[in-house]
PDB file of C-alpha atoms and ligand atoms in Angstrom:
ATOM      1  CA  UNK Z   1       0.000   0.000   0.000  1.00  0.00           C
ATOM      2  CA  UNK Z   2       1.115   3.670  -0.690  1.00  0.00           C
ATOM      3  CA  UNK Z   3       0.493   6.214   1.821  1.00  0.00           C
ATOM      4  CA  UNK Z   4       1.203   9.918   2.208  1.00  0.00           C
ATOM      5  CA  UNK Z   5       1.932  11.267   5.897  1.00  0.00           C
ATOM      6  CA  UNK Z   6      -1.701  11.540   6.864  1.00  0.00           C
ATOM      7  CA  UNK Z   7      -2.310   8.194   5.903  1.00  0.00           C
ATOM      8  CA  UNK Z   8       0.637   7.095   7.526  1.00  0.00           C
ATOM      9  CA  UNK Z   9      -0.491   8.969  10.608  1.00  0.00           C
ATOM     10  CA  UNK Z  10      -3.964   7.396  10.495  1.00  0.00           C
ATOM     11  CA  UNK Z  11      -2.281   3.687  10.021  1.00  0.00           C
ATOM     12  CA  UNK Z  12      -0.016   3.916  13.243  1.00  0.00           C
ATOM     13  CA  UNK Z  13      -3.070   5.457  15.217  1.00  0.00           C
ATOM     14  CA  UNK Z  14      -5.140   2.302  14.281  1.00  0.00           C
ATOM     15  CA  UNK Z  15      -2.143   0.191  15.098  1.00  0.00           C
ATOM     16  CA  UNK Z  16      -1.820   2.136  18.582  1.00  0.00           C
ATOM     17  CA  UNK Z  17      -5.548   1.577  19.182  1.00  0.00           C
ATOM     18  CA  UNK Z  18      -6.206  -2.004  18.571  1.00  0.00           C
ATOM     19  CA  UNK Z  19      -2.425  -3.525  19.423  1.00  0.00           C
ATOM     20  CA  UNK Z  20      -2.366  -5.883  21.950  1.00  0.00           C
ATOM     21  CA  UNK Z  21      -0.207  -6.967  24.725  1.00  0.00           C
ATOM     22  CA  UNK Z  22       2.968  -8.577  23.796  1.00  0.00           C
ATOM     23  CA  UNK Z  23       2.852  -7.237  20.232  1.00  0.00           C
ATOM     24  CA  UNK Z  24       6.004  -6.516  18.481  1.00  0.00           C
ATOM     25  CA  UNK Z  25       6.191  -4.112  15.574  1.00  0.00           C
ATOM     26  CA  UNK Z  26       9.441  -4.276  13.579  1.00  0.00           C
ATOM     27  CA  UNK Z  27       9.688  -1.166  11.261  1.00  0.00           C
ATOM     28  CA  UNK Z  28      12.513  -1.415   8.550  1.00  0.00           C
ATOM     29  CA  UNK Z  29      13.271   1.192   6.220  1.00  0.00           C
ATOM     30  CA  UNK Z  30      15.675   3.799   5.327  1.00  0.00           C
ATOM     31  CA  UNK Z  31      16.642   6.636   7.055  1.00  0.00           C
ATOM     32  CA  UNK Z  32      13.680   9.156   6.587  1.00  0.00           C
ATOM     33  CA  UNK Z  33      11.079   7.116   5.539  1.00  0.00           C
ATOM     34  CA  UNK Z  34       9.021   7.688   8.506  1.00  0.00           C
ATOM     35  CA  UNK Z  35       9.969   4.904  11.263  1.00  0.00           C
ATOM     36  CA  UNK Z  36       9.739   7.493  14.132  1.00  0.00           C
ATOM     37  CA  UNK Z  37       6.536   9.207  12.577  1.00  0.00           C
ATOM     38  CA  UNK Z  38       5.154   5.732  12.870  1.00  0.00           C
ATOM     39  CA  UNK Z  39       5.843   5.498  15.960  1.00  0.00           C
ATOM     40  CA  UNK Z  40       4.839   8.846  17.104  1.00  0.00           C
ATOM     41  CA  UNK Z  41       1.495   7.737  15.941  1.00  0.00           C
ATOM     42  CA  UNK Z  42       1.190   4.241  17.356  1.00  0.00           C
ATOM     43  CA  UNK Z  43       1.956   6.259  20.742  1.00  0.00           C
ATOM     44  CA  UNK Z  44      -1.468   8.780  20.144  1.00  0.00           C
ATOM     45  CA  UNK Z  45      -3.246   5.517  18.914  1.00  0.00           C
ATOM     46  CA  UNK Z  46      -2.305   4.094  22.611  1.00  0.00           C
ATOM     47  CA  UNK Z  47      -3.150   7.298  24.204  1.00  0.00           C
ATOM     48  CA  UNK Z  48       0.521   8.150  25.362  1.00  0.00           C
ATOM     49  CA  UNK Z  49       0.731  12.334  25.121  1.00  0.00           C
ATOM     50  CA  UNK Z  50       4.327  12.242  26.111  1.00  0.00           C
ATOM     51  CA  UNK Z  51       6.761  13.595  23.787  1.00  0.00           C
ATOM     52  CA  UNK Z  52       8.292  10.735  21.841  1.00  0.00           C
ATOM     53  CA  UNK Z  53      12.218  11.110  21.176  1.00  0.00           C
ATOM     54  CA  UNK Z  54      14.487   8.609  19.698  1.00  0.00           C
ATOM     55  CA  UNK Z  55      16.239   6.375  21.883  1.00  0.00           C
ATOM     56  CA  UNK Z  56      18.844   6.415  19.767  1.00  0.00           C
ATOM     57  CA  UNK Z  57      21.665   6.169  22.054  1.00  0.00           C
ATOM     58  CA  UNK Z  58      20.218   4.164  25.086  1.00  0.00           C
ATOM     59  CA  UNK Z  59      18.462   1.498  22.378  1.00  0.00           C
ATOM     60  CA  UNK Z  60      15.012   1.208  24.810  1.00  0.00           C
ATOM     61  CA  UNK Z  61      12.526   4.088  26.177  1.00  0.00           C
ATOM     62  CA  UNK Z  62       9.345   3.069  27.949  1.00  0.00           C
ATOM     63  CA  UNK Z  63       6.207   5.033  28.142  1.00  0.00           C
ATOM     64  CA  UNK Z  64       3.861   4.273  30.491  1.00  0.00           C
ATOM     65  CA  UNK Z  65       0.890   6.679  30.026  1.00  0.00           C
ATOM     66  CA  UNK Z  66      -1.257   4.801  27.568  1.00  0.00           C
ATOM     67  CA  UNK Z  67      -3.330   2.171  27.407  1.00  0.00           C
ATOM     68  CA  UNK Z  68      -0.324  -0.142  27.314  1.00  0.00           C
ATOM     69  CA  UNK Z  69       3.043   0.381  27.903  1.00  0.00           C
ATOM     70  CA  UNK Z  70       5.148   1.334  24.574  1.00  0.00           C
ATOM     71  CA  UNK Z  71       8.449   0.086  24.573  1.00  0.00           C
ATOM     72  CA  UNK Z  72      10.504   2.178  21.763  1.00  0.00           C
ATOM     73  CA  UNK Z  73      13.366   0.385  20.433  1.00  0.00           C
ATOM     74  CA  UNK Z  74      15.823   2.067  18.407  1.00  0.00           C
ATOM     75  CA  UNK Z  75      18.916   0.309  17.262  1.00  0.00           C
ATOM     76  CA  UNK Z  76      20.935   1.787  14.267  1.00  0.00           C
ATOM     77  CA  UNK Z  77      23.791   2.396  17.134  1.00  0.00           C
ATOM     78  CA  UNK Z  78      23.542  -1.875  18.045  1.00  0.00           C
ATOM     79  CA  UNK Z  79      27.082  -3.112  18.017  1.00  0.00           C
ATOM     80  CA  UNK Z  80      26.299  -6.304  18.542  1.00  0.00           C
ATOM     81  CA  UNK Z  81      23.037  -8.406  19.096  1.00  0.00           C
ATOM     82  CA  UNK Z  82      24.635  -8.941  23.177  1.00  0.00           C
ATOM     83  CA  UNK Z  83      23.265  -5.407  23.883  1.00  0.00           C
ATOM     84  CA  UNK Z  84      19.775  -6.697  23.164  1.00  0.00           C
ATOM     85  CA  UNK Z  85      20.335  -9.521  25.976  1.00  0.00           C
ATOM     86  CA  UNK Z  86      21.974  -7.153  28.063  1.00  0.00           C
ATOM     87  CA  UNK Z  87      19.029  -4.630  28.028  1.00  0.00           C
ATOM     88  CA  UNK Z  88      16.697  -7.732  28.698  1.00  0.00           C
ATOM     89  CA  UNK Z  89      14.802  -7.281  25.630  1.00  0.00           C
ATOM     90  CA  UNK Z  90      12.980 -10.540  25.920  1.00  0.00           C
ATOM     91  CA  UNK Z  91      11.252  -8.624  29.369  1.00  0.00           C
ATOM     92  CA  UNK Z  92      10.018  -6.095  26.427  1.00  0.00           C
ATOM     93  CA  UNK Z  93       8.970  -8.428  23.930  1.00  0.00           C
ATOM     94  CA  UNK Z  94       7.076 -11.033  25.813  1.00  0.00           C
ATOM     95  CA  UNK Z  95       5.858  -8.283  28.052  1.00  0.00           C
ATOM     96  CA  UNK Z  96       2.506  -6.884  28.569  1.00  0.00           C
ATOM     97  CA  UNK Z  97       3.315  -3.678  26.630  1.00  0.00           C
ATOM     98  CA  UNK Z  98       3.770  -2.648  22.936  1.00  0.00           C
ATOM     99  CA  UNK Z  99       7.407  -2.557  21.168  1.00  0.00           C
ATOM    100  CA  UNK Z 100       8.039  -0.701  18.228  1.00  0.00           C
ATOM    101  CA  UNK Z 101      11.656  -1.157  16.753  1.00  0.00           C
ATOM    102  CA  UNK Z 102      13.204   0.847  14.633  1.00  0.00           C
ATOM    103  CA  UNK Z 103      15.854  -0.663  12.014  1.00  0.00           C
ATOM    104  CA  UNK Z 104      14.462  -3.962  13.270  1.00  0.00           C
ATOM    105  CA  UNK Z 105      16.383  -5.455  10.429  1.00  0.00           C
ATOM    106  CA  UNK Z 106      19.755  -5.458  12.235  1.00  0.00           C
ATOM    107  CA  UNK Z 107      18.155  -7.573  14.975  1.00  0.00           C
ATOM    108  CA  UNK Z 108      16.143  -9.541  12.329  1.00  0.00           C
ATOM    109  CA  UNK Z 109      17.491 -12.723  13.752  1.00  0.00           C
ATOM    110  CA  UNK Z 110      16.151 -12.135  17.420  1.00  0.00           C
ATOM    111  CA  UNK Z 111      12.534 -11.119  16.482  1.00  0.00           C
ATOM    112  CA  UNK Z 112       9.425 -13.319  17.633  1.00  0.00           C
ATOM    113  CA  UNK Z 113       7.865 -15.064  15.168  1.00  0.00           C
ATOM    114  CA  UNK Z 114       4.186 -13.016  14.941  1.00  0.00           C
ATOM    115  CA  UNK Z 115       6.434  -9.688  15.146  1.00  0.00           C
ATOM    116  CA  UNK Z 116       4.554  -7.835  12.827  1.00  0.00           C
ATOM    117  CA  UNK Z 117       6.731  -6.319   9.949  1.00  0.00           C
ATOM    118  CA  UNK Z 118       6.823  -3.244   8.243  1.00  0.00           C
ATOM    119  CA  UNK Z 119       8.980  -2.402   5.478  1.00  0.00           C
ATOM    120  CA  UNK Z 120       8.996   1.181   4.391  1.00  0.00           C
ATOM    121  CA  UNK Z 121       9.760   2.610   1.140  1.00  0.00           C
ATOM    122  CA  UNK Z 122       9.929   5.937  -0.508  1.00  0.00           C
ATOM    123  CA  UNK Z 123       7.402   6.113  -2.724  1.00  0.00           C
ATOM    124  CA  UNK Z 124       7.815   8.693  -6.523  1.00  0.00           C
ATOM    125  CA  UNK Z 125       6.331  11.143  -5.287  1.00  0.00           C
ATOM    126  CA  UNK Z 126       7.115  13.944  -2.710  1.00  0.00           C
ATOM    127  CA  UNK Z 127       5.554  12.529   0.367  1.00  0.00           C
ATOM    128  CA  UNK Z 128       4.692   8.997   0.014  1.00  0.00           C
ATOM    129  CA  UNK Z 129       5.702   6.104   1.329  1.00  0.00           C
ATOM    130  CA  UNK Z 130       5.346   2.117  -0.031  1.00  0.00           C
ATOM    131  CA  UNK Z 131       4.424   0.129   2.975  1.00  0.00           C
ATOM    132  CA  UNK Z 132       4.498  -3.937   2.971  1.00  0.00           C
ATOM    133  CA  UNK Z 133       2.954  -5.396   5.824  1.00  0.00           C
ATOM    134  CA  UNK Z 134       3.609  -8.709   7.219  1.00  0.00           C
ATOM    135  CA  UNK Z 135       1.406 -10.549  10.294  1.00  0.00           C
TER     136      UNK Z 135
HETATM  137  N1  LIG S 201       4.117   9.429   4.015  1.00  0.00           N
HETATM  138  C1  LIG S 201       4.967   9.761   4.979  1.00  0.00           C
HETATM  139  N2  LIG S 201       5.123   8.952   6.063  1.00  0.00           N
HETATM  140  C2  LIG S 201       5.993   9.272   7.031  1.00  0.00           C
HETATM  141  N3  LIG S 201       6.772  10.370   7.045  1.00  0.00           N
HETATM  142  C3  LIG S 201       6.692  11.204   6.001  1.00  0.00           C
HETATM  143  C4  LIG S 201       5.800  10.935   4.937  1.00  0.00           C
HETATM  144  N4  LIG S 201       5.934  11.935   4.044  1.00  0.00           N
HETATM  145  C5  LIG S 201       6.856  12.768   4.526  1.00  0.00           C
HETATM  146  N5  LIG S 201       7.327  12.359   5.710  1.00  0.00           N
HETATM  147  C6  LIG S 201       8.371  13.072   6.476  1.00  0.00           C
HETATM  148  O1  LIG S 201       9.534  12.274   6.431  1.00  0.00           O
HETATM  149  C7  LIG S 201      10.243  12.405   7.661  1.00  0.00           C
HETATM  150  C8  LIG S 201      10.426  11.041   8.269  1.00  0.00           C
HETATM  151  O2  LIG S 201      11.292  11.175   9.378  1.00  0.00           O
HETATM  152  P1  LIG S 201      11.378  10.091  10.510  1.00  0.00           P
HETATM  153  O3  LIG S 201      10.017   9.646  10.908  1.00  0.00           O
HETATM  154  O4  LIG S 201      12.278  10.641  11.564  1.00  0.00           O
HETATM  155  O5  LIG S 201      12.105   8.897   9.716  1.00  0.00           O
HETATM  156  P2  LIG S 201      12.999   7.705  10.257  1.00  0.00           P
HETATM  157  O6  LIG S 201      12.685   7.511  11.706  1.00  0.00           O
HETATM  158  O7  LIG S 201      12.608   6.551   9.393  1.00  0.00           O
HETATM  159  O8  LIG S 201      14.418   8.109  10.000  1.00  0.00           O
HETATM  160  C9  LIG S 201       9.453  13.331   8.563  1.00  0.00           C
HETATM  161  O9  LIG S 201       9.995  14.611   8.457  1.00  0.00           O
HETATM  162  C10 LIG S 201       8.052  13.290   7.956  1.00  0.00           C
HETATM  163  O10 LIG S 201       7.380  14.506   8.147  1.00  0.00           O
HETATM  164 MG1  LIG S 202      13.905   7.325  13.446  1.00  0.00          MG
END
């Protein structure tokens, strides 16, 4: 499916809104195609209001005004898949809250089988994105 940023907005809201505990959502997709935007949105969809910055540089950051907790993963900075175990990501994943990981490709290998996976493309046009969705 194509989508411009509303319709990316209005996806991740829906996803926010109807996720359930324990779900993982793996977003993979260039830099700029809209993995934090995504996010941003599953967080209103879940009714978190907090500001959402990226983790970048501590990997995890939990938010736990919603509906459920969001766990955002970001890990362009993983050196090695160890930092995942060290951060006790299996807690986050098989936990009662929501995780949303950006780059989830680098830590492909570690992902739960019904992760959910998005794969983000830029689309022709100014503004739009090709999303592939996998359940
Ligand atoms: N259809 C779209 N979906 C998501 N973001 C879009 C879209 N069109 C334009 N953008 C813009 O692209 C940028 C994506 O940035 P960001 O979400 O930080 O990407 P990433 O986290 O993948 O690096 C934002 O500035 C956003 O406004
Ligand atoms: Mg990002």
């Amino acid at each position: 499916m194509i989508k411009n940023q509303n319709e990316t907005e209005e996806f991740g809201m829906e996803l926010g809104r109807t996720a359930a505990p324990g779900t993982v959502i793996a977003l993979i997709g260039d830099l700029g195609t809209g993995k934090t935007t995504m996010t941003k949105s599953i967080a209103r969809g879940l009714g978190i209001d907090d500001v959402i910055t990226s983790p970048t540089f501590n990997i995890v950051k939990e938010y736990d005004s919603g509906r459920l907790p969001l766990y955002h993963f970001d890990v362009y900075r993983i050196g090695d898949i160890d930092e995942m175990y060290e951060l006790g990501y299996e807690e986050y994943f098989y936990g009662q809250g929501v995780s949303v990981v950006e780059w989830a490709d680098l830590i492909e290998d570690i992902l739960p089988e019904d992760a959910m996976i998005i794969r983000i493309e830029y689309g022709e046009k100014e503004g739009e994105r090709i999303y592939q969705c996998t359940f």
